Coordinates of N, CA and C in Angstrom, one line a residue:
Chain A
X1 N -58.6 16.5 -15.4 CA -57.9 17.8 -15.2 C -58.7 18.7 -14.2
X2 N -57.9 19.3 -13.3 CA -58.9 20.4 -12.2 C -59.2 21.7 -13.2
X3 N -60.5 21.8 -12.7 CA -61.5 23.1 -13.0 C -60.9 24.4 -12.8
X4 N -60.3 23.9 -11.7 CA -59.6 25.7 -11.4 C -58.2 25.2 -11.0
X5 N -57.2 26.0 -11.4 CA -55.8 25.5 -11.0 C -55.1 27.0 -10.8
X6 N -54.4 27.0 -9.8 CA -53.5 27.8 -9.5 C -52.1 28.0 -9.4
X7 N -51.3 28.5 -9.7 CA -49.8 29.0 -10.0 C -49.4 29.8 -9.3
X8 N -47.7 29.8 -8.5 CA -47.5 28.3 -8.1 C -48.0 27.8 -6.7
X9 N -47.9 26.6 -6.9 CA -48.4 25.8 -5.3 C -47.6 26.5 -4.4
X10 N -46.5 26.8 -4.1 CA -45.5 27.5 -3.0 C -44.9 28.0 -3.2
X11 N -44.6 29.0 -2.5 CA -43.6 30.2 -3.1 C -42.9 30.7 -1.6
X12 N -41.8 30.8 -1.4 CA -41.0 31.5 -0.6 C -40.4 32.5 -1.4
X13 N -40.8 33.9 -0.7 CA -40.1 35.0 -1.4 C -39.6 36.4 0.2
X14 N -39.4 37.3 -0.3 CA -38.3 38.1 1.0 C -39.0 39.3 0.7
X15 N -39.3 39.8 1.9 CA -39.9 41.0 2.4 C -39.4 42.4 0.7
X16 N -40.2 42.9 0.1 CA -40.1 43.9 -0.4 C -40.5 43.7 -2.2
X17 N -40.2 42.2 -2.3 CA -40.3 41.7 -3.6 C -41.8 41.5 -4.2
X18 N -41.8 41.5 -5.4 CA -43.0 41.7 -6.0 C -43.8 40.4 -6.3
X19 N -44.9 39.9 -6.0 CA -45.5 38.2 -6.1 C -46.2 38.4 -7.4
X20 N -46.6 37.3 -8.6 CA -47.8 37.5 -9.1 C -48.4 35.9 -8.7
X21 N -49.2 35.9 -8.0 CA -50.3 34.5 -7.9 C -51.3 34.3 -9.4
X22 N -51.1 32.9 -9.6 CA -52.0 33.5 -11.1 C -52.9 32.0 -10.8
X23 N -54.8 32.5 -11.2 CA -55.2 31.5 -11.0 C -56.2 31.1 -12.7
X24 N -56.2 29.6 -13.1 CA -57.1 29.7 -14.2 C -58.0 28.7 -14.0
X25 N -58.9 29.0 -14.7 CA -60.4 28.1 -14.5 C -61.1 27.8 -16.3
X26 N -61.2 26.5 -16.1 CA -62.2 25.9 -17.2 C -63.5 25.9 -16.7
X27 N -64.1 26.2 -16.3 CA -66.0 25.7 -15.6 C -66.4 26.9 -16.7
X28 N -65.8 28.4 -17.0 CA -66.9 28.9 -18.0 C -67.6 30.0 -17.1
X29 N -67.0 29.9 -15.5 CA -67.8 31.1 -15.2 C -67.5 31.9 -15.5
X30 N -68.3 33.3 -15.3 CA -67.7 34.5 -14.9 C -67.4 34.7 -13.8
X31 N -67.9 34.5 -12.5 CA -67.4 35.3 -11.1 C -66.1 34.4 -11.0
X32 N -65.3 35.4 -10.4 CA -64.0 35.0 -10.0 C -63.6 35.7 -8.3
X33 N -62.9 35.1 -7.4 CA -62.3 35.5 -6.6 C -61.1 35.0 -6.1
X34 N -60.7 35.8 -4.8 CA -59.5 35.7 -4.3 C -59.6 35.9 -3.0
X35 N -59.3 34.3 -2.1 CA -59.0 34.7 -0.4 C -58.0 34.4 0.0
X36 N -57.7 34.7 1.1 CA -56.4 34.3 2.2 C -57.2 33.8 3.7
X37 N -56.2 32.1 3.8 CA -56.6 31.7 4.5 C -55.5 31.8 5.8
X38 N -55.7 32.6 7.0 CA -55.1 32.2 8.2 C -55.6 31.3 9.1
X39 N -54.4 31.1 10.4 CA -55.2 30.3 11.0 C -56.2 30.7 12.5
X40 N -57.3 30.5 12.6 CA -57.8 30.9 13.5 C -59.1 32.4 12.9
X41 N -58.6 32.6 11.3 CA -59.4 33.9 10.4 C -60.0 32.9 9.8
X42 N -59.6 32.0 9.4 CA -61.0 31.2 7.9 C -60.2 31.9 7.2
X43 N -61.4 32.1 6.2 CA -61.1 32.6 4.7 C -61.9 33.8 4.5
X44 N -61.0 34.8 3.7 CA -61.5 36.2 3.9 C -61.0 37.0 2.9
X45 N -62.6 37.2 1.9 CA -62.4 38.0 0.5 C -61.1 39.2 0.4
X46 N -60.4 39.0 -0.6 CA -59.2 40.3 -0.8 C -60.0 41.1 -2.1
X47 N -60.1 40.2 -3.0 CA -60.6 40.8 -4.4 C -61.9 40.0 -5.5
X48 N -62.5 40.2 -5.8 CA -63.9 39.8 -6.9 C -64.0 40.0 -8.4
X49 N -64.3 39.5 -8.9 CA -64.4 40.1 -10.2 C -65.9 39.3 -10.5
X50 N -66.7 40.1 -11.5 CA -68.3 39.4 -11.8 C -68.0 39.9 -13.4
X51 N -67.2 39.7 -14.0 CA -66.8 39.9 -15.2 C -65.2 40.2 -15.6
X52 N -65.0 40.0 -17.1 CA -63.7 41.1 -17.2 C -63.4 42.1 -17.0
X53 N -64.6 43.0 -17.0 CA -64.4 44.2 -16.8 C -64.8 44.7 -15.5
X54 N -65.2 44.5 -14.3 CA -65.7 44.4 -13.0 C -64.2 44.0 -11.9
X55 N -64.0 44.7 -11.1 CA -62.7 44.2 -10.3 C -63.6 44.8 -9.2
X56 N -63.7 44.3 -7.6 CA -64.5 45.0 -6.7 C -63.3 44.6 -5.6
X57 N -63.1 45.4 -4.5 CA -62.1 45.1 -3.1 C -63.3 44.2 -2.4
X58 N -62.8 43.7 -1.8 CA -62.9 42.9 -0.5 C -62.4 43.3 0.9
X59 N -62.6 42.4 1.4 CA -62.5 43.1 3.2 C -60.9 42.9 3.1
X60 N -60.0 42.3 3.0 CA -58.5 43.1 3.3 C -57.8 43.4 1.8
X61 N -57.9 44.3 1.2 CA -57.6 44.2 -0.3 C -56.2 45.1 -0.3
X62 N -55.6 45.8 1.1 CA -54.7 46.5 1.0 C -53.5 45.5 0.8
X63 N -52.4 46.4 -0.2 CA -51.3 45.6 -0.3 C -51.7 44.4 -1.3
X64 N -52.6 44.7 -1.9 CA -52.8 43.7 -3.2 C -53.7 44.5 -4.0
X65 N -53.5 43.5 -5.3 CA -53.7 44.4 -7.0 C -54.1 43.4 -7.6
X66 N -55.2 43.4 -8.2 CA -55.4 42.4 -9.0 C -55.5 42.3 -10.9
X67 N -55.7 41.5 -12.0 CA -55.9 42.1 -12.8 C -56.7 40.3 -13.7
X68 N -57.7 40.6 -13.9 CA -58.8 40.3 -14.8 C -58.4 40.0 -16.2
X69 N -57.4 39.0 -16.6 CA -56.8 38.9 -18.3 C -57.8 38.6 -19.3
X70 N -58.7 37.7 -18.8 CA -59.6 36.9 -19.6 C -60.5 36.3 -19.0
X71 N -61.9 36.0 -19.4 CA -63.1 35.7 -18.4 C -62.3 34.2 -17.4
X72 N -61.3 33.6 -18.0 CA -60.4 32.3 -17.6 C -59.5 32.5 -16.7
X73 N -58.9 33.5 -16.5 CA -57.5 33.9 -15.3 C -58.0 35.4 -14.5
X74 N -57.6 35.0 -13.6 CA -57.6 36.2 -12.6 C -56.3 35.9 -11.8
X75 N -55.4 37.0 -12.1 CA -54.2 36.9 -10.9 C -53.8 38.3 -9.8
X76 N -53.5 37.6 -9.1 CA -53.0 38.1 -8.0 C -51.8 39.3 -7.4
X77 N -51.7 40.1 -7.5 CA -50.4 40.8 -7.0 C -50.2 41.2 -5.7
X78 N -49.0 41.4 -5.0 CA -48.3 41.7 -4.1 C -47.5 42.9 -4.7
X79 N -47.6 43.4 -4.6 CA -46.7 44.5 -5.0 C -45.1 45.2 -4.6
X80 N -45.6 44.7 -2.9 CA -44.5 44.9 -1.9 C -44.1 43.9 -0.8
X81 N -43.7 42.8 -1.2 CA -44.5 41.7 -0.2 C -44.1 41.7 1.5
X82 N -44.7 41.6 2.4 CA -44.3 41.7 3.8 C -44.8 40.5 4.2
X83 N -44.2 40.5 5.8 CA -44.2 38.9 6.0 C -45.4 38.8 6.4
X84 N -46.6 39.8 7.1 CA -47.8 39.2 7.5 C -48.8 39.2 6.3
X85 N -48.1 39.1 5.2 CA -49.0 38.6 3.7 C -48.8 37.0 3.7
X86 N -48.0 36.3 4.5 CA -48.0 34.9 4.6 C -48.9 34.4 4.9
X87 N -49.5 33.9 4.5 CA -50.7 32.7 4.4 C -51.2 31.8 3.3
X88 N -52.0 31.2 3.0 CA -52.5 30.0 2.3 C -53.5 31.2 1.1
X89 N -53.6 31.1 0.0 CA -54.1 32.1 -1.0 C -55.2 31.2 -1.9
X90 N -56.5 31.4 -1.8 CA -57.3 30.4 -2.7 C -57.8 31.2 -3.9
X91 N -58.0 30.9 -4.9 CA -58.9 31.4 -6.0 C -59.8 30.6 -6.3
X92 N -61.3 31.2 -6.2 CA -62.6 30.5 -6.9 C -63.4 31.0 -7.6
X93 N -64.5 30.3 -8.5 CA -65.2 31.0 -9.1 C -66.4 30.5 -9.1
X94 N -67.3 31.3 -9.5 CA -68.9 31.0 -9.4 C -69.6 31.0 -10.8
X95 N -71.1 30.8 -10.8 CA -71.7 30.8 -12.0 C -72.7 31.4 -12.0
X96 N -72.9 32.9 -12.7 CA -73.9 33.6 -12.1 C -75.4 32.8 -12.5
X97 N -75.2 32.0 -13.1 CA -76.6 31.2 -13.7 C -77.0 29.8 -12.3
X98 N -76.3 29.8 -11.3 CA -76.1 28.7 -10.8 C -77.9 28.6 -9.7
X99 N -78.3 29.5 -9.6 CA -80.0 30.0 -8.9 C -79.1 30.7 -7.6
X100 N -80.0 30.2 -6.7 CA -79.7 30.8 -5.2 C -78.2 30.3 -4.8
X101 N -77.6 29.5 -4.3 CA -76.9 28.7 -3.9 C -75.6 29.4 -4.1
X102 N -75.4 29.9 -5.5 CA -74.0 30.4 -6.0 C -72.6 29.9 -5.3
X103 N -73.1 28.4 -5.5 CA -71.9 27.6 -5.0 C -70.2 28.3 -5.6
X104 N -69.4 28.5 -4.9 CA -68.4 28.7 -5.5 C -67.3 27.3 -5.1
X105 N -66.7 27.0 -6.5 CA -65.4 26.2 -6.7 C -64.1 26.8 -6.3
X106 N -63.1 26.1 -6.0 CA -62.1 26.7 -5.1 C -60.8 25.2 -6.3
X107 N -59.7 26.5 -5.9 CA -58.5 26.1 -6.2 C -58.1 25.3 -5.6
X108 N -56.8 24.5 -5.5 CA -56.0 23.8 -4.9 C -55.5 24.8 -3.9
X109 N -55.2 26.0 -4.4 CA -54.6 26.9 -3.1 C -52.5 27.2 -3.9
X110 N -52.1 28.7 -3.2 CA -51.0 28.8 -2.7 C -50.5 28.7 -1.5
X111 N -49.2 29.0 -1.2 CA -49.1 28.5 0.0 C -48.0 29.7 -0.2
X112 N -47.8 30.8 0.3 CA -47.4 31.9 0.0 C -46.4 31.9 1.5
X113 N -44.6 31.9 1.6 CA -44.1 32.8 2.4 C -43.4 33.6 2.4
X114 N -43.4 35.0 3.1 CA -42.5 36.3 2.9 C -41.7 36.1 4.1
X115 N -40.5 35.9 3.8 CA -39.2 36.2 4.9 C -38.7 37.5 5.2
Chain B
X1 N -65.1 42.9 12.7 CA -65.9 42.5 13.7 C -66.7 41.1 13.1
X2 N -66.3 40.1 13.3 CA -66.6 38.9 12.4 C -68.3 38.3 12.6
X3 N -68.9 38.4 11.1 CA -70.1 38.5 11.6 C -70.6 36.6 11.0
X4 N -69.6 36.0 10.8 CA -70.1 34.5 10.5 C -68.8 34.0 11.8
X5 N -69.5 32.9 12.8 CA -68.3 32.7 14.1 C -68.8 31.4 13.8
X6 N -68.0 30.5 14.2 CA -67.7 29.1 14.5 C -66.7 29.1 15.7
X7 N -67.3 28.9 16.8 CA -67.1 29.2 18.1 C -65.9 28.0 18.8
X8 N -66.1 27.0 17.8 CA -65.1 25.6 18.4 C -63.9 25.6 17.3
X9 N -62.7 26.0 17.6 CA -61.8 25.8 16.4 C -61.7 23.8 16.0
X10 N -61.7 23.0 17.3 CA -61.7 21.8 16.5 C -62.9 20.8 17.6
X11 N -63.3 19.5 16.8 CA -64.1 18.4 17.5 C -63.4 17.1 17.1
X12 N -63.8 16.4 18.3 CA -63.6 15.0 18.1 C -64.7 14.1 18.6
X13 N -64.5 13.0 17.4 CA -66.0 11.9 17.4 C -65.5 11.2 17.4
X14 N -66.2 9.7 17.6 CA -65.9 8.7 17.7 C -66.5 7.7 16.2
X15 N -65.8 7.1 15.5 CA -66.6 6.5 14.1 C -68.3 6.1 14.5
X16 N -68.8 6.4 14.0 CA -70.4 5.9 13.5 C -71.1 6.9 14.9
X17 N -70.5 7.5 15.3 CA -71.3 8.8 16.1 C -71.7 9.5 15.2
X18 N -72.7 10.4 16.4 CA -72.9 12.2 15.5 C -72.0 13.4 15.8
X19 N -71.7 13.9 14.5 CA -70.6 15.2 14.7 C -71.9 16.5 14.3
X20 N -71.5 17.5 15.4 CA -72.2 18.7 15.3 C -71.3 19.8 15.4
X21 N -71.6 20.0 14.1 CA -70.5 21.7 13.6 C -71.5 22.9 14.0
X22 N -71.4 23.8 14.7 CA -71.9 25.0 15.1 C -71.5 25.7 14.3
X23 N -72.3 27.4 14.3 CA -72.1 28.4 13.4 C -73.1 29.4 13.8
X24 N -72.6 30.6 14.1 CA -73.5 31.5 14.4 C -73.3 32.6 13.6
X25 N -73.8 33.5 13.4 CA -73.9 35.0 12.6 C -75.0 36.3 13.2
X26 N -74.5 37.2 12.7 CA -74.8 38.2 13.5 C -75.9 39.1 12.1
X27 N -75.6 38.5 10.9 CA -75.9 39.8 9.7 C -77.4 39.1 9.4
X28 N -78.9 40.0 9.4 CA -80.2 39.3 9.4 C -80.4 39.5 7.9
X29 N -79.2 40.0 7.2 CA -79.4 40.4 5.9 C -79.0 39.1 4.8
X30 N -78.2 38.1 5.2 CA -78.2 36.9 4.8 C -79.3 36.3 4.5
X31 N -79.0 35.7 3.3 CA -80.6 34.7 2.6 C -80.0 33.4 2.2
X32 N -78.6 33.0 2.1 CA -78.6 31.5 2.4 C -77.0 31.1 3.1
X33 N -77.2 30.1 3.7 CA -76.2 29.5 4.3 C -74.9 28.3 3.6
X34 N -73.9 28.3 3.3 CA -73.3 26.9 3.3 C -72.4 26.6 3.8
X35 N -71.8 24.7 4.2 CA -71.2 24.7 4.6 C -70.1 24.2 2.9
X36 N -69.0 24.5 3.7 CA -67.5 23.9 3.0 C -67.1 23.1 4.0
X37 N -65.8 22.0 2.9 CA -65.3 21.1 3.4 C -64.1 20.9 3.0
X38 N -62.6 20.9 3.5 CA -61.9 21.1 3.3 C -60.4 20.0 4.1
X39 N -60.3 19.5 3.0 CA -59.3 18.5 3.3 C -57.3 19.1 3.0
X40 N -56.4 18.8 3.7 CA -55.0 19.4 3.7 C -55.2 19.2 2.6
X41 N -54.1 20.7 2.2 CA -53.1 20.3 0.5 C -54.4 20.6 -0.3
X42 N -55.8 20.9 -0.1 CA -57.0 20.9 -0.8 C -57.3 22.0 -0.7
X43 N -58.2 22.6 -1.7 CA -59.0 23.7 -1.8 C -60.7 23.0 -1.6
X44 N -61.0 23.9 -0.1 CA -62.8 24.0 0.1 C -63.4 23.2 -0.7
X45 N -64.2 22.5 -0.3 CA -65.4 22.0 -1.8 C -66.7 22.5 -1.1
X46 N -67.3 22.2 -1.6 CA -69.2 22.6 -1.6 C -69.3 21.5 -0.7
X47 N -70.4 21.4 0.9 CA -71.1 20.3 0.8 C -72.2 20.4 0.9
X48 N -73.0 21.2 1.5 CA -74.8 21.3 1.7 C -74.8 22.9 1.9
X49 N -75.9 23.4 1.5 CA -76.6 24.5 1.6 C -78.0 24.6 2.5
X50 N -78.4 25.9 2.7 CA -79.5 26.2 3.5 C -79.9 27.7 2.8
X51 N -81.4 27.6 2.6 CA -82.1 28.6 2.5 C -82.5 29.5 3.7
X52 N -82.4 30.7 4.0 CA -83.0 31.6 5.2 C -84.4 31.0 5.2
X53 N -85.2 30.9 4.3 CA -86.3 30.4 4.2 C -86.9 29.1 4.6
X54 N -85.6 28.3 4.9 CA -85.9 26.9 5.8 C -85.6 26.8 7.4
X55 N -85.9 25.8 7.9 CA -85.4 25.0 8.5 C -83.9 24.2 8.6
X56 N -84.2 23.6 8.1 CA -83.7 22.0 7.4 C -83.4 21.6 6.0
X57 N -82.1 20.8 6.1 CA -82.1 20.4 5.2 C -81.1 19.3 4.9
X58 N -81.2 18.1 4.3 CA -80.6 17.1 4.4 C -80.3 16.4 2.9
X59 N -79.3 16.1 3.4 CA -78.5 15.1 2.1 C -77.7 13.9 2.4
X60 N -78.2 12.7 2.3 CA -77.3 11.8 2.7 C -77.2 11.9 4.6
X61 N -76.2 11.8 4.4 CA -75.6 11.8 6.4 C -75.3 12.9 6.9
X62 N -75.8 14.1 6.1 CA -75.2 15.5 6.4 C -76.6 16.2 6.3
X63 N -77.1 16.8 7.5 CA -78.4 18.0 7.7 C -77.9 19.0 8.5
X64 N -78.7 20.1 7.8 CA -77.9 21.4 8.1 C -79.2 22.5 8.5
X65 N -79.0 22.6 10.0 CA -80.0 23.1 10.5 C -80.0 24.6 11.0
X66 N -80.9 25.4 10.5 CA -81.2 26.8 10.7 C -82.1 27.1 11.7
X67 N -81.8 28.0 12.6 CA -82.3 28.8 13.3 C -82.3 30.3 13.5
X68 N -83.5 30.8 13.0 CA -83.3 32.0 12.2 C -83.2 32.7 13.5
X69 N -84.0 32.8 14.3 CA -84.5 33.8 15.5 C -82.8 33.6 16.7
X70 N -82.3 32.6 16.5 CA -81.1 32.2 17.6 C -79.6 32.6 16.3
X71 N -80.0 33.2 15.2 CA -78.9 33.2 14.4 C -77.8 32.4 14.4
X72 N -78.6 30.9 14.5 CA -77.3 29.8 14.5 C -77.8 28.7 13.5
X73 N -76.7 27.7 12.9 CA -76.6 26.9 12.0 C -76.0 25.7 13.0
X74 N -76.5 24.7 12.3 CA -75.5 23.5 12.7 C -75.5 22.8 11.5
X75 N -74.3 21.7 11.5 CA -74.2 20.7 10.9 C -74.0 19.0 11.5
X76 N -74.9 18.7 11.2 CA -75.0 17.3 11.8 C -74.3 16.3 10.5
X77 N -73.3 15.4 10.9 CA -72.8 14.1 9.9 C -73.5 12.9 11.3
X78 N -74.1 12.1 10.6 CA -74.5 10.8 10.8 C -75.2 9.4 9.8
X79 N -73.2 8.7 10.2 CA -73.2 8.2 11.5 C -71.4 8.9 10.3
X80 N -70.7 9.0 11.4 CA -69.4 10.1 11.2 C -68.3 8.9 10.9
X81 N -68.0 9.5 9.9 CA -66.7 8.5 9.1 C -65.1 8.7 9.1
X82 N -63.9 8.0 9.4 CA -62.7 8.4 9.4 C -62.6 9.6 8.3
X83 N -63.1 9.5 7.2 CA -63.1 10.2 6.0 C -63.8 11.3 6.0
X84 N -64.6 11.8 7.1 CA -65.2 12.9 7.1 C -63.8 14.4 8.1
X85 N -63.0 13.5 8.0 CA -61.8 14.3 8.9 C -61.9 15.3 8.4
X86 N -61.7 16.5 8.8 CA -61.6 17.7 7.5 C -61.9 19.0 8.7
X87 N -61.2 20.4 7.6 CA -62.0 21.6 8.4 C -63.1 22.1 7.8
X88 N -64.0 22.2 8.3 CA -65.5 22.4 7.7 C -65.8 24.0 8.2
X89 N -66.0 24.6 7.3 CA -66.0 26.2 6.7 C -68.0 26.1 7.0
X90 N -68.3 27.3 7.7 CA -69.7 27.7 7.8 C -69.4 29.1 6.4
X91 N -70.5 29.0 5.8 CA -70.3 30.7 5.2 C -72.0 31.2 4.6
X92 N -71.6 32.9 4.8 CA -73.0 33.4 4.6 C -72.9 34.1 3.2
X93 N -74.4 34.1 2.9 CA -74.3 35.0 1.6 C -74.9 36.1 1.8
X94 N -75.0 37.7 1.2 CA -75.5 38.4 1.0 C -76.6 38.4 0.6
X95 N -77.7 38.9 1.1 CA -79.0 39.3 -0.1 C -78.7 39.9 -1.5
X96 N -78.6 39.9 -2.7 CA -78.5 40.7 -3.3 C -77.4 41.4 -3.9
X97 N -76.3 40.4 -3.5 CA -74.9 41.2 -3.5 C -74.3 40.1 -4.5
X98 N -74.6 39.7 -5.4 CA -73.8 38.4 -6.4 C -73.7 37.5 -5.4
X99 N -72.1 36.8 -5.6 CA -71.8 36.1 -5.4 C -70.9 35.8 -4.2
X100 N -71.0 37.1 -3.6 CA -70.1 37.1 -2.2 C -70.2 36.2 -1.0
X101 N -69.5 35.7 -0.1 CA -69.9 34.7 0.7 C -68.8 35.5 1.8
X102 N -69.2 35.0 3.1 CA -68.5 35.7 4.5 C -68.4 34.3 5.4
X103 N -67.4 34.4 5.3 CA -67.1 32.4 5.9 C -66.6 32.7 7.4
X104 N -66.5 31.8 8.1 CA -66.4 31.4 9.4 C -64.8 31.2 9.7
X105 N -64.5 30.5 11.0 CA -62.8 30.6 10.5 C -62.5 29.4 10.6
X106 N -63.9 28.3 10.7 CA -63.5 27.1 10.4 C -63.3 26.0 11.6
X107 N -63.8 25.0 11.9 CA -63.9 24.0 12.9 C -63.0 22.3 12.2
X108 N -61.9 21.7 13.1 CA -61.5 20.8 12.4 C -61.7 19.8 12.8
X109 N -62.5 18.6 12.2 CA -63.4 17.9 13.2 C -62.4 16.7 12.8
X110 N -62.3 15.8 14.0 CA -61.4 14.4 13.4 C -62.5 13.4 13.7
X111 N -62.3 12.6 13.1 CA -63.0 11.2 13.6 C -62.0 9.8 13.6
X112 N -62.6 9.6 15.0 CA -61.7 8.5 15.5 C -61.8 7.1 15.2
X113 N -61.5 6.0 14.5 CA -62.0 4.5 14.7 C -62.4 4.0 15.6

């Protein structure tokens, strides 16, 4: 079974409609995040969490919401979806015990498009 | 203003050659390096790290070379395998900042038989 799995693999949805991306993890971390992948950008933090109770922005966090249910799920919102929110969506997580390295594990990914 | 670059969006090798992934950065505030690997339909995996504090460092067919004063990385695979096909992610960490990483926009290297 994967460590981190994400909900759903693809989604086509229409300019104005509300997304929830939902991601869950067995590894037991605490750190959790959220990127979006374009082509030609890489991958580039939206939202963090270093606990349940901790939510921090990232470099493009506008037009998204996130919410922290359980040290195990962190999902995603769109609130208003427009079409340049289309891109590939990963959730990972880290282990603050992990030393220097703070390797983070990565989702399968969504595959998000707004018509 | 993107301060982790990977200057080649793609490379091609020939099987049992050397593949070199570049990586530059601009932030002297960084204290370690990694690369990702990343195959379609897949989410990133972990492949090798670097300490600010090294040089070098190697695992297997993969060494991942630091140059602090030129703010550049490389990644060397040898000898380069059809199965190494993939987009390979450079990314930086903060000093002191958890667990945040500032990734590159990624180079997609093929290898040829």
């Amino acid at each position: 079974d994967a460590d981190v799995t994400q909900t759903p693999r693809n989604r086509i949805t229409k300019t104005g409609k509300r997304i929830m991306l939902e991601c869950s993890q067995t590894k037991g971390h605490d750190r959790m995040y959220w990127y979006r992948q374009d082509p030609g950008l890489g991958l580039r933090l939206i939202y963090y969490s270093f606990d349940v109770k901790d939510i921090n922005k990232g470099e493009i966090s506008d037009g998204y919401s996130v919410s922290r249910q359980a040290q195990a799920k962190f999902s995603l919102s769109l609130e208003s979806a427009i079409p340049n929110q289309t891109a590939l969506y990963f959730c990972a997580t880290s282990d603050e015990g992990q030393g220097s390295t703070d390797t983070q594990y990565f989702g399968p990914g969504t595959r998000l498009t707004v018509l | 203003d993107q301060q982790v670059k990977q200057n080649s969006p793609s490379l091609s090798v020939q099987e049992g050659r050397i593949s070199i992934l570049n990586c530059d950065y601009t932030n002297s505030m960084f204290d370690y390096f990694l690369w990702y690997k990343k195959y379609p339909a897949e989410g990133p995996t972990f492949l090798i790290s670097i300490s600010s504090i090294k040089d070098k460092n190697e695992d297997g067919r993969f060494t991942v070379f630091l140059n602090k004063s030129a703010k550049h990385l490389s990644l060397h695979i040898v000898p380069s395998q059809p199965g190494d096909s993939a987009v390979y992610f450079c990314a930086a960490h903060y000093y002191n900042q958890g667990g945040k990483l500032i990734f590159g926009q990624g180079t997609e290297l093929s290898v040829k038989p």
